[in-house]
XYZ file of N, CA and C in Angstrom:
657
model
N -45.402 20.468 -24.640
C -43.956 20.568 -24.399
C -43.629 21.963 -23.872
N -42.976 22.140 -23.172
C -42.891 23.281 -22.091
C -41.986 24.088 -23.232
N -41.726 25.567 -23.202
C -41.123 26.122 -23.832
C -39.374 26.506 -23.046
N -38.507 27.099 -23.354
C -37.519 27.409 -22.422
C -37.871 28.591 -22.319
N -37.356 28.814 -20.384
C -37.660 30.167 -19.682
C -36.858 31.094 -20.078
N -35.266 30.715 -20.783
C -34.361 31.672 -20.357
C -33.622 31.617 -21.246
N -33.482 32.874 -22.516
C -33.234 33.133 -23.868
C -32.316 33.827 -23.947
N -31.917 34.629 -22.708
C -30.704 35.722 -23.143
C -29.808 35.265 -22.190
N -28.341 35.910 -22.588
C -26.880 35.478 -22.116
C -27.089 35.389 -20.496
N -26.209 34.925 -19.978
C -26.071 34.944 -18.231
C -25.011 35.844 -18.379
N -25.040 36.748 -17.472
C -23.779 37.631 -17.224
C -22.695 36.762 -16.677
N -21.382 36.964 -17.305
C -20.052 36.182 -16.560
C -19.377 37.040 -16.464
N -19.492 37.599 -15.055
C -18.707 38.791 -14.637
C -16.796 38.283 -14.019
N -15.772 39.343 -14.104
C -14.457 38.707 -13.686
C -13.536 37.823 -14.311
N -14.147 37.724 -15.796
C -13.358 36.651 -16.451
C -12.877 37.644 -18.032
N -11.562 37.252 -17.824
C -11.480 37.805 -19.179
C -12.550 37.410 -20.554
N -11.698 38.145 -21.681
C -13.193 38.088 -22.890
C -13.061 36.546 -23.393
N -11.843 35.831 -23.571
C -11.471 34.426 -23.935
C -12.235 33.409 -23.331
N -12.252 33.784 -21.640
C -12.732 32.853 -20.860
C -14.396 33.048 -20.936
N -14.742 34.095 -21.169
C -15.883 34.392 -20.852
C -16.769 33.940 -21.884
N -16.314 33.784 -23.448
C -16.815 33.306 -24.059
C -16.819 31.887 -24.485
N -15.810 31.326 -23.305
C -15.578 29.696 -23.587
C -16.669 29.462 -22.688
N -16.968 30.091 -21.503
C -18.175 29.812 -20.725
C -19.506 29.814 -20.947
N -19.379 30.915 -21.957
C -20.858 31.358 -22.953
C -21.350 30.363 -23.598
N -20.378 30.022 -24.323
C -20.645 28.768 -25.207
C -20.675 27.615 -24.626
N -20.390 27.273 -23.889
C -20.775 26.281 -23.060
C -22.114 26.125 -22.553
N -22.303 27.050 -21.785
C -23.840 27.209 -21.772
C -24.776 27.368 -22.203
N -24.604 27.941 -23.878
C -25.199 27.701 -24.978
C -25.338 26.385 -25.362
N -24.389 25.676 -25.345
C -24.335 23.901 -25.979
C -25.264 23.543 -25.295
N -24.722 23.295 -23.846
C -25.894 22.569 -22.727
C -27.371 23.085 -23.052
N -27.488 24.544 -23.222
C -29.139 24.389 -23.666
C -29.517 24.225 -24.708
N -28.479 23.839 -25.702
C -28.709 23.560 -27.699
C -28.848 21.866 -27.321
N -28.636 21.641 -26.408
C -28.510 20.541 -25.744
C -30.210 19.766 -25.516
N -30.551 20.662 -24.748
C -31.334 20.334 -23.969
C -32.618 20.401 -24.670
N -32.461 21.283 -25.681
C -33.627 21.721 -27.013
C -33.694 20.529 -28.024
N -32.543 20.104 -27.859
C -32.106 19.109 -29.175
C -32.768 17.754 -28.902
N -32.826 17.450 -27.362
C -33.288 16.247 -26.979
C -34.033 16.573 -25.710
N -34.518 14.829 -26.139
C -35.805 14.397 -25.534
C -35.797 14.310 -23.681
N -34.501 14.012 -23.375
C -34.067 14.019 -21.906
C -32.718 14.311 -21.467
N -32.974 14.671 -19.670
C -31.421 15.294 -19.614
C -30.968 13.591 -18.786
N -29.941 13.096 -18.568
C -29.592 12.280 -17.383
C -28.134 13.022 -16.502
N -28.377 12.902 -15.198
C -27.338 13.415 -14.687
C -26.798 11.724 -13.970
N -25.022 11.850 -14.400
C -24.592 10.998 -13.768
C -22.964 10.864 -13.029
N -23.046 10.546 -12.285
C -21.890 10.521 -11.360
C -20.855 9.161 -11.783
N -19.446 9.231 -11.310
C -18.605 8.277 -11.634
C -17.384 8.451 -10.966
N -16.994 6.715 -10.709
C -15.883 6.771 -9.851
C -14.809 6.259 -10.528
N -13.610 6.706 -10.212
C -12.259 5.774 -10.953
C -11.986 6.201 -12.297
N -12.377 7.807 -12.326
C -12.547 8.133 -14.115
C -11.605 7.297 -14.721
N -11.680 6.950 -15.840
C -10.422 6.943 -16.798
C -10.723 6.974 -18.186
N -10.050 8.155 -18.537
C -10.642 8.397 -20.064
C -10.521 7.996 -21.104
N -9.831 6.732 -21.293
C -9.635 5.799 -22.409
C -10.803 4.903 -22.061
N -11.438 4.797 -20.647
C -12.728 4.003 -20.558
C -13.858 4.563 -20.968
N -13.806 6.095 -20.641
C -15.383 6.700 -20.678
C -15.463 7.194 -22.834
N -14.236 6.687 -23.345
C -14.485 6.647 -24.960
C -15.682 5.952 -25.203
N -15.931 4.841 -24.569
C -16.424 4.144 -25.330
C -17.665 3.971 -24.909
N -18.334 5.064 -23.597
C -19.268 5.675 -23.619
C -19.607 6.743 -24.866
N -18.949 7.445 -25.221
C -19.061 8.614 -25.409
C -18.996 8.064 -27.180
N -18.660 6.583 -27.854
C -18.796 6.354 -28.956
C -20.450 5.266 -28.800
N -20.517 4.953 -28.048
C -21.637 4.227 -27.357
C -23.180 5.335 -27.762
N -22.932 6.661 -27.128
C -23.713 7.315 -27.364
C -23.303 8.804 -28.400
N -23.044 8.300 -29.217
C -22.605 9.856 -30.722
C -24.099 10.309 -30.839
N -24.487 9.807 -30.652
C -26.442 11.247 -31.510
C -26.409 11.381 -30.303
N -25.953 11.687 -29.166
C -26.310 12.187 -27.806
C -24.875 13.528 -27.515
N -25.263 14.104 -26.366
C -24.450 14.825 -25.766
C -23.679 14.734 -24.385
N -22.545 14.906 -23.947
C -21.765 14.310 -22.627
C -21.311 15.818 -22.458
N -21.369 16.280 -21.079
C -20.677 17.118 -20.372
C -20.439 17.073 -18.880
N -18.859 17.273 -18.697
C -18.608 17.326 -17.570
C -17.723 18.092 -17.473
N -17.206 18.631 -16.244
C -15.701 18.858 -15.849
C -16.260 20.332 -14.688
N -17.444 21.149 -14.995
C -17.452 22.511 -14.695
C -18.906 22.727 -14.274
N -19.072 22.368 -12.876
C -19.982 21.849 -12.184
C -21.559 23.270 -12.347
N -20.371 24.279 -12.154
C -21.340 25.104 -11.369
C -21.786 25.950 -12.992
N -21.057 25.725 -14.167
C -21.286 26.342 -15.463
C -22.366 25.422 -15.804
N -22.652 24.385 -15.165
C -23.667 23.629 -15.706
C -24.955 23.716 -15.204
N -24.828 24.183 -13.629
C -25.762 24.407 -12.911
C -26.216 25.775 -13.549
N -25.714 26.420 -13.713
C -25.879 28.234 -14.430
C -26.729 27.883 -16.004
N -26.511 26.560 -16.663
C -26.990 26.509 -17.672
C -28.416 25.870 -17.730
N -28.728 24.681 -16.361
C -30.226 24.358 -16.486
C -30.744 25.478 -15.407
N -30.097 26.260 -14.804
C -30.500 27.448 -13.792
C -31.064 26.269 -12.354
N -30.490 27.576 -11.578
C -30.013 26.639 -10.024
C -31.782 26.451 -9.029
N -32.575 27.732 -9.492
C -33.993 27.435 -8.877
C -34.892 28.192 -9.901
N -36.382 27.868 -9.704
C -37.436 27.633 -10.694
C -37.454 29.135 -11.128
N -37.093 30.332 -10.755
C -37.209 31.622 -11.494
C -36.215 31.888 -12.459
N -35.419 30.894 -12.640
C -33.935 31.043 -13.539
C -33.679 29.178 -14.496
N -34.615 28.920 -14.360
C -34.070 27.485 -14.738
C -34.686 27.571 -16.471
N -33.903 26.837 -17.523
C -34.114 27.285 -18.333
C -35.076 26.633 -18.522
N -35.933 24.993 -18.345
C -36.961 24.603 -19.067
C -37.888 24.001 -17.418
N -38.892 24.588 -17.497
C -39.385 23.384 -16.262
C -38.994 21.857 -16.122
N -38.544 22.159 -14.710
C -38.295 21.268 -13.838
C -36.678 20.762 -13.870
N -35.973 21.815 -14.260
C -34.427 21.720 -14.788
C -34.031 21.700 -13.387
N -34.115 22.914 -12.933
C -33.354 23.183 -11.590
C -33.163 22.150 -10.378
N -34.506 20.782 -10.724
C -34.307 19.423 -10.028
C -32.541 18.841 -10.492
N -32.316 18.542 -11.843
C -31.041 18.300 -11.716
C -30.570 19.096 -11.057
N -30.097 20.527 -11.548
C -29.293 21.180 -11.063
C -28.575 20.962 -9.456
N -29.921 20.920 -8.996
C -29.458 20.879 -7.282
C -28.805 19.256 -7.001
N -28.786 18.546 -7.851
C -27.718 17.697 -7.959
C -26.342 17.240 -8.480
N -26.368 18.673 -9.002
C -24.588 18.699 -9.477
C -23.420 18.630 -8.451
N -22.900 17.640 -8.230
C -21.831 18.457 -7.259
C -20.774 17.319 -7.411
N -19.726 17.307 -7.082
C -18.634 16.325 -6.959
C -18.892 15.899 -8.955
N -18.117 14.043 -8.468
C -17.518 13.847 -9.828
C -19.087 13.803 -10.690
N -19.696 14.168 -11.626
C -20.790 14.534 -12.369
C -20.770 14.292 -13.879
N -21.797 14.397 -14.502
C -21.829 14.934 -15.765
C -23.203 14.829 -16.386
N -23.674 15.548 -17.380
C -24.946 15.033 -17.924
C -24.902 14.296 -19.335
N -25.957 14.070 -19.314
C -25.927 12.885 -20.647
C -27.869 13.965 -21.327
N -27.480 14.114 -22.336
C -28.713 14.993 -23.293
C -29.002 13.933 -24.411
N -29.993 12.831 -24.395
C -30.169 11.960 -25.374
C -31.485 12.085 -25.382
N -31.803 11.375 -26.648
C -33.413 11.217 -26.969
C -33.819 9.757 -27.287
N -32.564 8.897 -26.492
C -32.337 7.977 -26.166
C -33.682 7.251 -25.560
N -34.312 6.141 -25.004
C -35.251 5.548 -24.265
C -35.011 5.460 -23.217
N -35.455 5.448 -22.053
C -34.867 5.905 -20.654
C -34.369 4.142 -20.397
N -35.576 3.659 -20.956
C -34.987 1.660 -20.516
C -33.441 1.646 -21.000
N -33.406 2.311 -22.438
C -32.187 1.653 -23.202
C -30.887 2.469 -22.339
N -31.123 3.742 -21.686
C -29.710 4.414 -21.233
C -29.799 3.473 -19.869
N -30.911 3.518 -18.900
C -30.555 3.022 -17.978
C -29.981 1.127 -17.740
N -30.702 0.474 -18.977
C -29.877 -0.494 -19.073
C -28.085 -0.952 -19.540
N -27.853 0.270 -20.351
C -26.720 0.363 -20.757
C -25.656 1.007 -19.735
N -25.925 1.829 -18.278
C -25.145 2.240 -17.311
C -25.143 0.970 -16.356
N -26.299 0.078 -15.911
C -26.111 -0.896 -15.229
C -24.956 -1.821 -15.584
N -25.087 -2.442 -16.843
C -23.847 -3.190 -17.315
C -22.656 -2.317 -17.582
N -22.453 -1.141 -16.982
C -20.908 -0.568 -17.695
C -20.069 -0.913 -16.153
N -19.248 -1.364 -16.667
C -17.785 -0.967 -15.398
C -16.380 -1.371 -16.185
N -15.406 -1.395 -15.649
C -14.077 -1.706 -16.341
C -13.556 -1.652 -14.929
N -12.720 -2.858 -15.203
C -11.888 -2.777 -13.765
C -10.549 -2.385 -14.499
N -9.657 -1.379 -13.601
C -8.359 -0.965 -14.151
C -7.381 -1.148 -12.570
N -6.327 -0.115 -12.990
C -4.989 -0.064 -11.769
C -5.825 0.989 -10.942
N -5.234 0.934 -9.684
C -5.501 2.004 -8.776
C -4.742 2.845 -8.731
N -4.621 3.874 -8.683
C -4.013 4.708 -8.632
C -2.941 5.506 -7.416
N -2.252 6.061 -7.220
C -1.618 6.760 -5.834
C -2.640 7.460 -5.121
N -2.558 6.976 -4.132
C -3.917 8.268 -3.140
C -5.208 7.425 -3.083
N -5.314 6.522 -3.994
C -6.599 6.043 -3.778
C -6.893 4.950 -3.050
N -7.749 4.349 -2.517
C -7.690 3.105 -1.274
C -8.628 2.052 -1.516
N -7.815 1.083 -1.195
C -7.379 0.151 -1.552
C -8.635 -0.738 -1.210
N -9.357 -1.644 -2.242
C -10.843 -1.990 -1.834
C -10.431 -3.741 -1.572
N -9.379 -4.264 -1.437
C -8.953 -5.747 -0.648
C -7.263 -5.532 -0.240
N -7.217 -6.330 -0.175
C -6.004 -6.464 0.870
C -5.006 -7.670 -0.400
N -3.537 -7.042 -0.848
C -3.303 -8.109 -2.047
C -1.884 -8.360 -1.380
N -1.813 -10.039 -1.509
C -0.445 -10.511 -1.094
C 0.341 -10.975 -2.117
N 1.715 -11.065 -2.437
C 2.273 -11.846 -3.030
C 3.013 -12.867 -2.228
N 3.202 -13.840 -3.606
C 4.332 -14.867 -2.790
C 5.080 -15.206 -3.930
N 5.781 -16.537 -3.626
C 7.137 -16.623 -4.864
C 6.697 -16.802 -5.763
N 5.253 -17.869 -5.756
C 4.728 -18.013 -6.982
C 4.525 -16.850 -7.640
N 4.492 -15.711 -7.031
C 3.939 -14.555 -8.048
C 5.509 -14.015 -8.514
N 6.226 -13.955 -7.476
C 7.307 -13.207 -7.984
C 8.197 -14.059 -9.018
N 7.974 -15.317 -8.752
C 9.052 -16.171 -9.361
C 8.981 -16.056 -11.328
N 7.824 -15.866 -11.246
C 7.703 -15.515 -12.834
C 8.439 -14.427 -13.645
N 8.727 -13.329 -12.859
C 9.247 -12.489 -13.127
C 10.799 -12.602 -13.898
N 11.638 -11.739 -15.014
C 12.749 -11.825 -14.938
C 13.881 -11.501 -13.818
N 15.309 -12.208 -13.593
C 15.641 -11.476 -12.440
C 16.309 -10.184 -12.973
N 16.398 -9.457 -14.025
C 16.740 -7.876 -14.535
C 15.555 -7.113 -13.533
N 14.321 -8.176 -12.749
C 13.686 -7.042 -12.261
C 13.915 -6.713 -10.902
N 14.657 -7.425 -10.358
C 15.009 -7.521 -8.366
C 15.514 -6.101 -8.648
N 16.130 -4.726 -9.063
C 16.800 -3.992 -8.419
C 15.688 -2.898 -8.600
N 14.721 -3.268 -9.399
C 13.417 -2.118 -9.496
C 12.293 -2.411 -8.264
N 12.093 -3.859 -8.499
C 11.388 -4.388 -7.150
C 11.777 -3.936 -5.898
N 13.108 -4.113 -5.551
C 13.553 -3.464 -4.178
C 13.390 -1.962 -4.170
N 13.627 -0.869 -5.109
C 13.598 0.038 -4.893
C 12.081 0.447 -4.608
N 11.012 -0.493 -5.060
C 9.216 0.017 -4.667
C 9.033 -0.427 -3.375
N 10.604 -1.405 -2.758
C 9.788 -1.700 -1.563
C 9.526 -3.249 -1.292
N 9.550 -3.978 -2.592
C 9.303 -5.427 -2.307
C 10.449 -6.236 -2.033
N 10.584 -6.861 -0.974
C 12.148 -7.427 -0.618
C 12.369 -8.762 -1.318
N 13.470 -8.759 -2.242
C 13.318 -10.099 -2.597
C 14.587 -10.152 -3.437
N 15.313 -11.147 -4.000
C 16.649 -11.466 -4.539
C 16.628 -12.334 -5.088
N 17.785 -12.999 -5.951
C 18.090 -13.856 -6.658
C 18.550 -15.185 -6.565
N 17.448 -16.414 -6.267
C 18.170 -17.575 -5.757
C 18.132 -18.781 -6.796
N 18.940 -19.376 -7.229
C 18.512 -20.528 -8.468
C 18.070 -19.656 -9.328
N 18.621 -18.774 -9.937
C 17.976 -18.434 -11.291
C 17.056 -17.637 -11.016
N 16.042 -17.552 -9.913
C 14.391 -17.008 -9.706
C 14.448 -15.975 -8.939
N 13.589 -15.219 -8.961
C 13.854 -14.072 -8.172
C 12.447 -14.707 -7.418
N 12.663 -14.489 -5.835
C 12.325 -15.108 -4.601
C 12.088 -14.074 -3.749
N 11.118 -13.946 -2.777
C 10.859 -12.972 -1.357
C 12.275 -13.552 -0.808
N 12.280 -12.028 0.253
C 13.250 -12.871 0.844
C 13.013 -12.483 2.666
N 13.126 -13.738 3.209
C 12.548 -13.818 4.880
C 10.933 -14.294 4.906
N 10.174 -14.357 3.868
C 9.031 -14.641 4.256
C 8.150 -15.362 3.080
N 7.404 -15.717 3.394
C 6.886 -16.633 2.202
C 5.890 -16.043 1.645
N 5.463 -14.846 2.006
C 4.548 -13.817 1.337
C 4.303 -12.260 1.598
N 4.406 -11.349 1.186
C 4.765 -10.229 1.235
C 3.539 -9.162 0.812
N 2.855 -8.716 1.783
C 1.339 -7.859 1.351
C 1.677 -6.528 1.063
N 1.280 -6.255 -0.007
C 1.482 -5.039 -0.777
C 0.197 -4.219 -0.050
N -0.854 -4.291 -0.495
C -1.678 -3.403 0.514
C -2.579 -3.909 1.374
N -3.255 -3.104 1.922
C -4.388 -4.070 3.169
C -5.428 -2.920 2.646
N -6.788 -3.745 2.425
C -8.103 -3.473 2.616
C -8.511 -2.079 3.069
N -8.815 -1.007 2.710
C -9.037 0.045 3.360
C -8.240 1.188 3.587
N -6.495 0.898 3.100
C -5.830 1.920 3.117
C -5.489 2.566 2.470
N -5.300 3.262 2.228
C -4.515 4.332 1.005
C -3.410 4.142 0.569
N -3.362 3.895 -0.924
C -2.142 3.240 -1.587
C -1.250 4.479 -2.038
N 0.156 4.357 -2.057
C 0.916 5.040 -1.989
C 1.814 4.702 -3.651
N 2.589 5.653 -4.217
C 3.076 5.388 -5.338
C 3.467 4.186 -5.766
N 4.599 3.828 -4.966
C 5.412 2.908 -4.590
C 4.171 1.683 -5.116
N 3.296 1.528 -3.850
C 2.162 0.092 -3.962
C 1.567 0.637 -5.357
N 1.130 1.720 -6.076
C 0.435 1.450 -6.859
C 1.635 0.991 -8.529
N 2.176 1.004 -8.135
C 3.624 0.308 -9.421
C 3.428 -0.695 -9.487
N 3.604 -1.143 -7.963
C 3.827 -2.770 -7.525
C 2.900 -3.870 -8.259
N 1.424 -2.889 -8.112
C 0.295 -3.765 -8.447
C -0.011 -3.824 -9.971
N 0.232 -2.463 -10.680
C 0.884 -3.010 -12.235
C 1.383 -3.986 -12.690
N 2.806 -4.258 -11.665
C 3.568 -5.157 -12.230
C 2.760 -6.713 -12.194
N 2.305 -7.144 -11.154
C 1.834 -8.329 -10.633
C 0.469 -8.209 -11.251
N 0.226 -7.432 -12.047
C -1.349 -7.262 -12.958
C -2.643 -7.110 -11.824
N -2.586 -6.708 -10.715
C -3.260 -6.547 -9.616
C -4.343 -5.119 -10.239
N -5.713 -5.412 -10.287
C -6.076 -4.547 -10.365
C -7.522 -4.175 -9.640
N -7.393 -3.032 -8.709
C -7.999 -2.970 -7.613
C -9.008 -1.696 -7.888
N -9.437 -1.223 -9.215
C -10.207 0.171 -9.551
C -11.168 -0.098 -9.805
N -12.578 0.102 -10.194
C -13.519 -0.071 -11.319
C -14.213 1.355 -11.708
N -13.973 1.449 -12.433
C -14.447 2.726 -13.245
C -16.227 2.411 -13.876
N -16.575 3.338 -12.986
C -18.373 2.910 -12.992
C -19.420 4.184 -13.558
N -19.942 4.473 -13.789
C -20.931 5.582 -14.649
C -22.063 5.131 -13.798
N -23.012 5.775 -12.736
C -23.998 6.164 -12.400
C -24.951 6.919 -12.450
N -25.723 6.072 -12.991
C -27.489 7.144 -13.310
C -28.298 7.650 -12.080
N -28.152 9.334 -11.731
C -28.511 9.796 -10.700
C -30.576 10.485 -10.516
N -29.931 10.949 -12.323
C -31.090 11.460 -11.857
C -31.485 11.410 -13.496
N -32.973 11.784 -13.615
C -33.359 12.187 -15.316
C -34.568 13.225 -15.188
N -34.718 13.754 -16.227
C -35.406 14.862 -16.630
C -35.712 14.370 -18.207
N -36.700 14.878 -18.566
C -37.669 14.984 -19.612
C -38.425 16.013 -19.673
N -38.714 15.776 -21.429
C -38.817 17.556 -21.597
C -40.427 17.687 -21.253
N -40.912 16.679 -20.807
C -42.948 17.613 -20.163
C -42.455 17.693 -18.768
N -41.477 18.092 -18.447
C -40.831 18.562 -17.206
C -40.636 17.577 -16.108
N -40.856 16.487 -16.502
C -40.627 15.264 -15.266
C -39.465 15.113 -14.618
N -39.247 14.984 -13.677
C -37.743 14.391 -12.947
C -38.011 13.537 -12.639
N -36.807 12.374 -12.567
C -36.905 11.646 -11.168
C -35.362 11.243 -11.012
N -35.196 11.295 -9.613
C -34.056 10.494 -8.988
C -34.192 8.915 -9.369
N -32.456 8.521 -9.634
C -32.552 7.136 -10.232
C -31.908 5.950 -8.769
């Protein structure tokens, strides 16, 4: 078992003493981390949502999760082989970037990587984000609705009024909230709440792993 290269503090120059020691310790965890267990996994994810990734994070309690602070993490397995704290760290490292995080378990590599294949949750989409089908309504959808809701509906944008009791499109017999590929805007992402439209999936990807006789591999 390889020993760790790198025992004393990293200098964190420019940061006050508060910050500097929230960083310290951080980088302490990640390598109390990395000592503690048997492998690192680095993994990427789209559509965060953090009432979803709970139940990762109760999924795996004898393990460790970090994310948010890309380059404090890269500083903690060290970015190339004269600074990396345990052989063959600095392979993750050079894969930190965008949405990230690592996973420090002593977990079985079958049992984590079978348990990220089956994770997703489909949720709402959000403003800004784009739109992976194209969703229409029609009366049938709207007609369910109370009509207390036509003066909120019109104000997101959906045209429609009060006929017989029902609240109805109005001029057309179906009304597309977004199209396939575009970027949804506040307004559409309300819309699709209301009509239970949900166009997200919040996914956890296994990128890469490390083990402590220094193995990597890309997943």
């Amino acid at each position: 078992m390889p020993t760790s290269k790198r025992t004393k503090k990293v200098n964190l120059t420019q940061t006050s003493k508060r910050t500097r020691e929230g960083k310290q310790n951080l980088i302490n965890d990640v390598r109390t981390a990395v000592d503690s267990h048997a492998s690192v996994f680095l993994f990427s994810f789209d559509n965060m949502r953090s009432n979803k990734f709970k139940d990762v994070r109760l999924a795996f309690r004898d393990s460790k999760i970090f994310m948010g602070k890309n380059k404090l993490l890269q500083i903690s397995l060290g970015k190339g082989v004269e600074d990396e704290y345990a052989d063959g760290l600095h392979e993750v490292s050079k894969l930190i970037s965008g949405s990230v995080g690592l996973l420090a378990t002593s977990r079985a590599k079958e049992e984590v990587v079978s348990y990220f294949e089956d994770f997703s949750s489909a949720d709402f989409a959000r403003s800004g984000s784009i739109a992976n089908s194209t969703v229409k309504l029609t009366n049938s959808d709207v007609n369910i609705h109370p009509v207390s809701m036509v003066e909120q509906f019109r104000k997101l944008g959906l045209p429609c009024e009060v006929q017989n009791g029902k609240v109805t499109l109005v001029g057309a017999k179906e009304f597309t909230v977004v199209k396939e590929g575009r970027e949804i805007n506040a307004e559409q992402a309300k819309i699709l709440v209301h009509f239970g439209k949900k166009l997200a999936t919040f996914r956890v990807k296994l990128e890469a792993c490390w083990t402590k006789d220094g193995s990597f591999e890309q997943l």
